[in-house]
PDB file of C-alpha atoms in Angstrom:
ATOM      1  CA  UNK J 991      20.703  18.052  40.322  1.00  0.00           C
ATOM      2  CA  UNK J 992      22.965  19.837  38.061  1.00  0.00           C
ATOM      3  CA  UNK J 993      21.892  23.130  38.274  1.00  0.00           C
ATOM      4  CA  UNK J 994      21.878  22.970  42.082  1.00  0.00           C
ATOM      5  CA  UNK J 995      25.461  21.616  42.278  1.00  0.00           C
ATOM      6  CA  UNK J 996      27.352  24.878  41.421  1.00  0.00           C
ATOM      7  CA  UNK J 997      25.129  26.044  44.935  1.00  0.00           C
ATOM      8  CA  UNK J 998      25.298  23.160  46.863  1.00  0.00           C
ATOM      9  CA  UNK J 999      29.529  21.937  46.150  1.00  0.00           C
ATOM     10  CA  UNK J1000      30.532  24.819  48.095  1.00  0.00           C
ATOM     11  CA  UNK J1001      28.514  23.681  51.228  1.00  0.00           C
ATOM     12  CA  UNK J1002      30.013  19.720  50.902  1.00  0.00           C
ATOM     13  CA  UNK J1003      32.974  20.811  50.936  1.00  0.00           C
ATOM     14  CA  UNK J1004      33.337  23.225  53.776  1.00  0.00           C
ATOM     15  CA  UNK J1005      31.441  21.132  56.512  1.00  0.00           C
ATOM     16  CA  UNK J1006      32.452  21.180  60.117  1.00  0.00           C
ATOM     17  CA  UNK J1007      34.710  18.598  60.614  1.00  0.00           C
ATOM     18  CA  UNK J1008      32.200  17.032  63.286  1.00  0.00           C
ATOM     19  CA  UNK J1009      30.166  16.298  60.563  1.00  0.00           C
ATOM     20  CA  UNK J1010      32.696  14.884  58.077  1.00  0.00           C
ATOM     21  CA  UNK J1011      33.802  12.284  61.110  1.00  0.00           C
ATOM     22  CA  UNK J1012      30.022  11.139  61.217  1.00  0.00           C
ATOM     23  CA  UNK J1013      29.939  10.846  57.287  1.00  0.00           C
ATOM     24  CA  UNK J1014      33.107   8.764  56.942  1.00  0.00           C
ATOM     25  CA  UNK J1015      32.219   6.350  60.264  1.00  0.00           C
ATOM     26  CA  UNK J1016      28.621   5.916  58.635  1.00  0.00           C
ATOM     27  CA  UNK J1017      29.539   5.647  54.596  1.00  0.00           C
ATOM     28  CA  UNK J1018      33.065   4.614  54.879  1.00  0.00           C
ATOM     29  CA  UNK J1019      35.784   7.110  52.940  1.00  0.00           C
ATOM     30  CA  UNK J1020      34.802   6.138  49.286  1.00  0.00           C
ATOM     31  CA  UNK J1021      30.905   6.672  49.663  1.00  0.00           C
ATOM     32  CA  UNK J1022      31.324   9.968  51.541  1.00  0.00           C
ATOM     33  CA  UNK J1023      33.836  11.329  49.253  1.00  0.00           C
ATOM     34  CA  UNK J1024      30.705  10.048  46.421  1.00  0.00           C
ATOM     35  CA  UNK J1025      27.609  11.470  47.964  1.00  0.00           C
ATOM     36  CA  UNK J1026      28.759  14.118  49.567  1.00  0.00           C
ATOM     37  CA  UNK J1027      32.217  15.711  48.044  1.00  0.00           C
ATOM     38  CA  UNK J1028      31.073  14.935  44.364  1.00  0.00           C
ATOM     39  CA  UNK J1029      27.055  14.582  44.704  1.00  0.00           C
ATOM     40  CA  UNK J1030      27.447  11.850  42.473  1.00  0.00           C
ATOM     41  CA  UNK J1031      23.650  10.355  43.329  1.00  0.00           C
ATOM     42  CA  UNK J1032      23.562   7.679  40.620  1.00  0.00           C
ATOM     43  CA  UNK J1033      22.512   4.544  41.397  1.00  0.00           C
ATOM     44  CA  UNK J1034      25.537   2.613  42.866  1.00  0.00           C
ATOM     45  CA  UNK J1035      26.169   0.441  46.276  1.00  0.00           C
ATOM     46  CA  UNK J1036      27.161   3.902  47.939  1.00  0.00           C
ATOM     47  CA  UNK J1037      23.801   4.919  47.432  1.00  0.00           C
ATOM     48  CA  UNK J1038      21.748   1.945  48.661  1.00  0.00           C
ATOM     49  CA  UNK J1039      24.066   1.804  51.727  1.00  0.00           C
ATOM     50  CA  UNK J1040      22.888   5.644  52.036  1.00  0.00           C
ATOM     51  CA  UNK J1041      19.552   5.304  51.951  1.00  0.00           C
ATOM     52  CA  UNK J1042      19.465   1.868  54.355  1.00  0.00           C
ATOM     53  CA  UNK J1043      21.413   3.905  56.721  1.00  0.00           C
ATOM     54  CA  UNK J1044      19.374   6.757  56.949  1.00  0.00           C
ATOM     55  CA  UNK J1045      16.151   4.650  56.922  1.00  0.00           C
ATOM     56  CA  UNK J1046      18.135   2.634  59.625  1.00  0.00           C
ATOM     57  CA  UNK J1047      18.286   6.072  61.663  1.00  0.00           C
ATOM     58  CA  UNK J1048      15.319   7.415  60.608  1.00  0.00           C
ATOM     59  CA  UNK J1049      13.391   3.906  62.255  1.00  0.00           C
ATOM     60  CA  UNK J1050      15.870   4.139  65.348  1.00  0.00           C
ATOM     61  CA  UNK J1051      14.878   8.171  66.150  1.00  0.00           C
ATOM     62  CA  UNK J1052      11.552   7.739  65.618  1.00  0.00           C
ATOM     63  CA  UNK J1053      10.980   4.452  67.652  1.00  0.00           C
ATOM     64  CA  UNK J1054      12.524   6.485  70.145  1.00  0.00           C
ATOM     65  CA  UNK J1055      10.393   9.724  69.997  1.00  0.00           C
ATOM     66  CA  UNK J1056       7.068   7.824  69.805  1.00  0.00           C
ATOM     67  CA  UNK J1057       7.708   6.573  74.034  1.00  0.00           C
ATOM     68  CA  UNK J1058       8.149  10.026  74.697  1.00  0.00           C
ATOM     69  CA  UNK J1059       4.031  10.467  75.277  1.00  0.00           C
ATOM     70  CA  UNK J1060       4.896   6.949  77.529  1.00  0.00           C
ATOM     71  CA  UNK J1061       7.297   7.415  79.595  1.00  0.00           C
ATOM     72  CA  UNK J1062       5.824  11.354  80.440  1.00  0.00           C
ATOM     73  CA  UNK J1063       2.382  10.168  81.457  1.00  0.00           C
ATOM     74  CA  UNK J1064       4.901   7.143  83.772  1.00  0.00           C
ATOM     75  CA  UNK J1065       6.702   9.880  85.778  1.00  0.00           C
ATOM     76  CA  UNK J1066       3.429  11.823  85.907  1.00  0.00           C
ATOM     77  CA  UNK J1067       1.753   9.164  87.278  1.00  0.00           C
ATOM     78  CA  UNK J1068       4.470   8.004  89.812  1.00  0.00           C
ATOM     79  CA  UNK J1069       4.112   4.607  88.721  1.00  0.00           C
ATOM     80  CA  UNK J1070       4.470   1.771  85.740  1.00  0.00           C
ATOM     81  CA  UNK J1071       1.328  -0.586  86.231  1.00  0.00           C
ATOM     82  CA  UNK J1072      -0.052  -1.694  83.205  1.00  0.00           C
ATOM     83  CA  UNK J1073       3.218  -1.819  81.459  1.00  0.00           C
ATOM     84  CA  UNK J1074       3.488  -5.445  79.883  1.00  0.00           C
ATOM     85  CA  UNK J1075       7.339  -6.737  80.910  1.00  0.00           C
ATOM     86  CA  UNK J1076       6.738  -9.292  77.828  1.00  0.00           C
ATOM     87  CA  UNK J1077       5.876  -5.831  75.492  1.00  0.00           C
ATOM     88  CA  UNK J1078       9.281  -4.148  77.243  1.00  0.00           C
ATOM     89  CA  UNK J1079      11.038  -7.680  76.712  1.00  0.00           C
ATOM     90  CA  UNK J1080       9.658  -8.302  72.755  1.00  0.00           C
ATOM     91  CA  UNK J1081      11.004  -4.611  72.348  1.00  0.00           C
ATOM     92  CA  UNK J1082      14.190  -4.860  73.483  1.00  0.00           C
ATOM     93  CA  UNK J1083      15.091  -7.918  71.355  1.00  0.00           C
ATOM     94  CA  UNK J1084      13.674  -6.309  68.305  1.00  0.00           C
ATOM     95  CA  UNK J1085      16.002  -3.444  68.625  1.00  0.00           C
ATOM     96  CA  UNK J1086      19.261  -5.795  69.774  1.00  0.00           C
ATOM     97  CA  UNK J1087      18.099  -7.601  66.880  1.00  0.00           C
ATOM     98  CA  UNK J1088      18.300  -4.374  63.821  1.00  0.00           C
TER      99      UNK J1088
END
């Protein structure tokens, strides 16, 4: 990480400011200013609440892309027999639920 972070400083700190807003609502001030400003990726609480995050996302977005295939072959087909309302209904609550 330390030879990279002569390279990589200069990015971090000249971000669009769209994408500072997202890091500080996500990580909170202190952990942004951590990760990102300093690349300080030791373990610490900022980086556990990092990583949970992104696997958080990472779960969400793919959950998400996998009914693509789904809900294409629905429209297709004009129609939505042989969905299972329990399935729809276990779904849902396991997503209001995370």
């Amino acid at each position: 990480m330390e030879l990279l972070r002569p390279y990589l400083l200069p990015i971090t700190h000249a971000l669009p400011t769209p994408l500072v807003t997202l890091g500080h609502s996500l990580l909170g001030p202190q952990c942004y200013t951590q990760l990102v400003l300093r690349l300080d990726l030791r373990p610490s609480p900022c980086l556990s609440l990092a990583i949970s995050k992104a696997l958080g996302l990472g779960i969400i977005t793919l959950s998400a892309i996998v009914k693509v295939p789904q809900i294409l072959k629905l429209v297709h087909a004009q129609s939505a027999r042989g969905i299972s309302l329990l399935g729809i209904l276990l779904e849902t609550c396991g997503h209001v639920v995370t």
